[in-house]
């Protein structure tokens, strides 16, 4: 647990590593929960007094290709800038148009590992697949044992 607002106010840097197996939701979303998530949070206060945290997360993940069902090594590199807001504060008007910054309501203490896990989960591809692969093919399947062979026979009787 960390006070992200204090981190941003002081311009501090927090770095760390965590095994993928310790992040339960992420471990359940990958083919093989191996590897280490490396993260850093750099706080910043701008001239207007707005508090920001620059997030950097890197991890290599083993996902399942949805086309060939094989393993897909996917390098995850998240770089995100978060505008920190107090709970209930409205998003400043000038930030509504800015796609480079995401707003985050923070409590006095924030679970840093949960935030890291959220950022990686949001970065996962919707349909992971290799650039060039073929769908799996059944081998040794006779056309007559196919479920469609029965339909073909019925069509011939009509």
Tab-separated table of C-alpha atoms in Angstrom:
chain	number	residue	atom	x	y	z
A	1	UNK	CA	0.000	0.000	0.000
A	2	UNK	CA	1.273	3.429	-0.939
A	3	UNK	CA	0.087	7.033	-0.923
A	4	UNK	CA	0.281	7.883	-4.639
A	5	UNK	CA	-0.595	11.527	-4.040
A	6	UNK	CA	2.374	11.931	-1.673
A	7	UNK	CA	4.581	10.133	-4.187
A	8	UNK	CA	3.543	12.619	-6.882
A	9	UNK	CA	3.816	15.658	-4.579
A	10	UNK	CA	7.379	14.703	-3.639
A	11	UNK	CA	8.393	13.658	-7.163
A	12	UNK	CA	9.562	10.274	-5.881
A	13	UNK	CA	10.252	7.101	-7.825
A	14	UNK	CA	9.084	3.643	-6.737
A	15	UNK	CA	10.382	0.560	-8.525
A	16	UNK	CA	9.828	-3.119	-7.977
A	17	UNK	CA	9.396	-6.615	-9.312
A	18	UNK	CA	6.717	-9.210	-8.676
A	19	UNK	CA	6.329	-12.763	-10.033
A	20	UNK	CA	3.319	-13.255	-12.314
A	21	UNK	CA	2.170	-16.069	-9.997
A	22	UNK	CA	1.522	-13.483	-7.218
A	23	UNK	CA	-0.956	-11.614	-9.433
A	24	UNK	CA	-3.930	-13.995	-9.350
A	25	UNK	CA	-6.137	-12.418	-12.018
A	26	UNK	CA	-3.221	-12.073	-14.425
A	27	UNK	CA	-1.976	-15.613	-13.723
A	28	UNK	CA	-5.444	-16.920	-14.609
A	29	UNK	CA	-5.478	-14.987	-17.893
A	30	UNK	CA	-2.257	-16.367	-19.355
A	31	UNK	CA	-1.305	-19.769	-20.726
A	32	UNK	CA	1.690	-20.151	-18.425
A	33	UNK	CA	1.967	-17.951	-15.304
A	34	UNK	CA	5.727	-17.519	-15.452
A	35	UNK	CA	8.021	-14.544	-15.539
A	36	UNK	CA	8.454	-11.398	-13.509
A	37	UNK	CA	6.620	-8.099	-13.806
A	38	UNK	CA	9.018	-5.144	-13.544
A	39	UNK	CA	7.369	-1.817	-12.708
A	40	UNK	CA	8.145	1.785	-11.860
A	41	UNK	CA	6.011	4.703	-10.721
A	42	UNK	CA	7.477	8.196	-11.120
A	43	UNK	CA	5.563	10.962	-9.381
A	44	UNK	CA	5.312	14.512	-10.667
A	45	UNK	CA	3.577	17.771	-9.750
A	46	UNK	CA	3.030	20.233	-12.605
A	47	UNK	CA	3.035	24.046	-12.483
A	48	UNK	CA	-0.734	24.102	-11.838
A	49	UNK	CA	-0.396	21.764	-8.856
A	50	UNK	CA	-1.883	18.725	-10.623
A	51	UNK	CA	-0.463	15.423	-9.474
A	52	UNK	CA	0.667	12.811	-11.996
A	53	UNK	CA	2.259	9.379	-11.904
A	54	UNK	CA	4.113	7.980	-14.905
A	55	UNK	CA	3.708	4.198	-14.921
A	56	UNK	CA	6.091	1.830	-16.724
A	57	UNK	CA	5.498	-1.928	-16.628
A	58	UNK	CA	7.374	-4.630	-18.524
A	59	UNK	CA	6.812	-8.392	-18.603
A	60	UNK	CA	6.992	-11.212	-21.104
A	61	UNK	CA	3.790	-13.262	-21.028
A	62	UNK	CA	2.885	-16.650	-22.504
A	63	UNK	CA	-0.582	-16.347	-24.040
A	64	UNK	CA	-2.627	-18.863	-26.015
A	65	UNK	CA	-2.927	-18.102	-29.723
A	66	UNK	CA	-6.627	-18.136	-30.543
A	67	UNK	CA	-5.974	-19.356	-34.077
A	68	UNK	CA	-3.564	-22.298	-33.641
A	69	UNK	CA	-4.026	-22.777	-29.854
A	70	UNK	CA	-0.240	-22.800	-29.416
A	71	UNK	CA	1.892	-20.743	-27.074
A	72	UNK	CA	2.407	-17.110	-28.022
A	73	UNK	CA	5.216	-15.143	-26.372
A	74	UNK	CA	3.863	-11.620	-25.936
A	75	UNK	CA	6.099	-8.790	-24.714
A	76	UNK	CA	4.040	-6.397	-22.593
A	77	UNK	CA	5.377	-2.856	-22.272
A	78	UNK	CA	2.923	-0.483	-20.590
A	79	UNK	CA	3.668	3.232	-20.439
A	80	UNK	CA	0.868	5.293	-18.979
A	81	UNK	CA	0.483	8.724	-17.415
A	82	UNK	CA	-2.112	8.947	-14.653
A	83	UNK	CA	-3.682	12.144	-13.354
A	84	UNK	CA	-4.411	11.559	-9.677
A	85	UNK	CA	-7.780	12.772	-8.409
A	86	UNK	CA	-9.265	12.667	-4.949
A	87	UNK	CA	-12.347	10.498	-4.619
A	88	UNK	CA	-15.344	12.481	-5.881
A	89	UNK	CA	-13.309	15.213	-7.612
A	90	UNK	CA	-14.459	15.978	-11.170
A	91	UNK	CA	-12.072	15.564	-14.078
A	92	UNK	CA	-10.639	18.993	-15.024
A	93	UNK	CA	-12.136	20.340	-18.270
A	94	UNK	CA	-8.736	20.690	-19.959
A	95	UNK	CA	-8.048	16.973	-19.400
A	96	UNK	CA	-11.240	15.744	-21.112
A	97	UNK	CA	-9.661	16.227	-24.551
A	98	UNK	CA	-6.250	14.811	-23.569
A	99	UNK	CA	-5.973	11.150	-24.621
A	100	UNK	CA	-2.361	10.927	-23.391
A	101	UNK	CA	-3.469	11.012	-19.745
A	102	UNK	CA	-5.835	8.739	-17.843
A	103	UNK	CA	-7.501	9.978	-14.674
A	104	UNK	CA	-7.425	7.808	-11.572
A	105	UNK	CA	-9.355	8.393	-8.365
A	106	UNK	CA	-7.093	7.417	-5.500
A	107	UNK	CA	-7.766	6.794	-1.854
A	108	UNK	CA	-5.214	7.823	0.787
A	109	UNK	CA	-3.586	4.401	0.338
A	110	UNK	CA	-3.489	2.511	-2.963
A	111	UNK	CA	-2.646	-1.152	-3.484
A	112	UNK	CA	0.291	-0.791	-5.858
A	113	UNK	CA	0.309	-4.431	-6.997
A	114	UNK	CA	-3.417	-4.308	-7.811
A	115	UNK	CA	-2.774	-1.199	-9.919
A	116	UNK	CA	0.113	-2.948	-11.718
A	117	UNK	CA	-2.124	-5.967	-12.369
A	118	UNK	CA	-4.953	-3.745	-13.671
A	119	UNK	CA	-2.619	-1.974	-16.098
A	120	UNK	CA	-1.263	-5.265	-17.500
A	121	UNK	CA	-4.759	-6.768	-17.835
A	122	UNK	CA	-5.928	-3.679	-19.724
A	123	UNK	CA	-2.956	-4.021	-22.089
A	124	UNK	CA	-3.605	-7.682	-22.980
A	125	UNK	CA	-4.719	-8.213	-26.571
A	126	UNK	CA	-8.414	-9.060	-26.960
A	127	UNK	CA	-7.638	-11.952	-29.303
A	128	UNK	CA	-4.005	-13.013	-29.010
A	129	UNK	CA	-2.696	-14.692	-32.143
A	130	UNK	CA	0.473	-15.201	-34.113
A	131	UNK	CA	0.997	-13.065	-37.206
A	132	UNK	CA	1.244	-16.197	-39.338
A	133	UNK	CA	-0.135	-19.562	-38.222
A	134	UNK	CA	-2.747	-22.114	-39.231
A	135	UNK	CA	-5.730	-23.409	-37.237
A	136	UNK	CA	-5.326	-26.924	-35.857
A	137	UNK	CA	-6.397	-29.708	-38.214
A	138	UNK	CA	-7.703	-33.096	-37.129
A	139	UNK	CA	-5.729	-35.920	-38.651
A	140	UNK	CA	-7.071	-39.350	-39.505
A	141	UNK	CA	-10.737	-38.277	-39.561
A	142	UNK	CA	-12.691	-40.190	-42.209
A	143	UNK	CA	-15.410	-38.241	-43.988
A	144	UNK	CA	-17.914	-41.041	-43.285
A	145	UNK	CA	-17.390	-40.687	-39.501
A	146	UNK	CA	-17.963	-36.956	-39.691
A	147	UNK	CA	-21.236	-35.756	-38.121
A	148	UNK	CA	-22.038	-34.088	-41.442
A	149	UNK	CA	-21.900	-37.424	-43.274
A	150	UNK	CA	-25.252	-38.371	-41.677
A	151	UNK	CA	-26.774	-35.103	-42.875
A	152	UNK	CA	-25.467	-35.787	-46.375
A	153	UNK	CA	-27.180	-39.210	-46.358
A	154	UNK	CA	-30.479	-37.681	-45.198
A	155	UNK	CA	-30.336	-35.068	-47.933
A	156	UNK	CA	-30.030	-37.834	-50.522
A	157	UNK	CA	-33.243	-39.523	-49.292
A	158	UNK	CA	-35.426	-36.457	-49.764
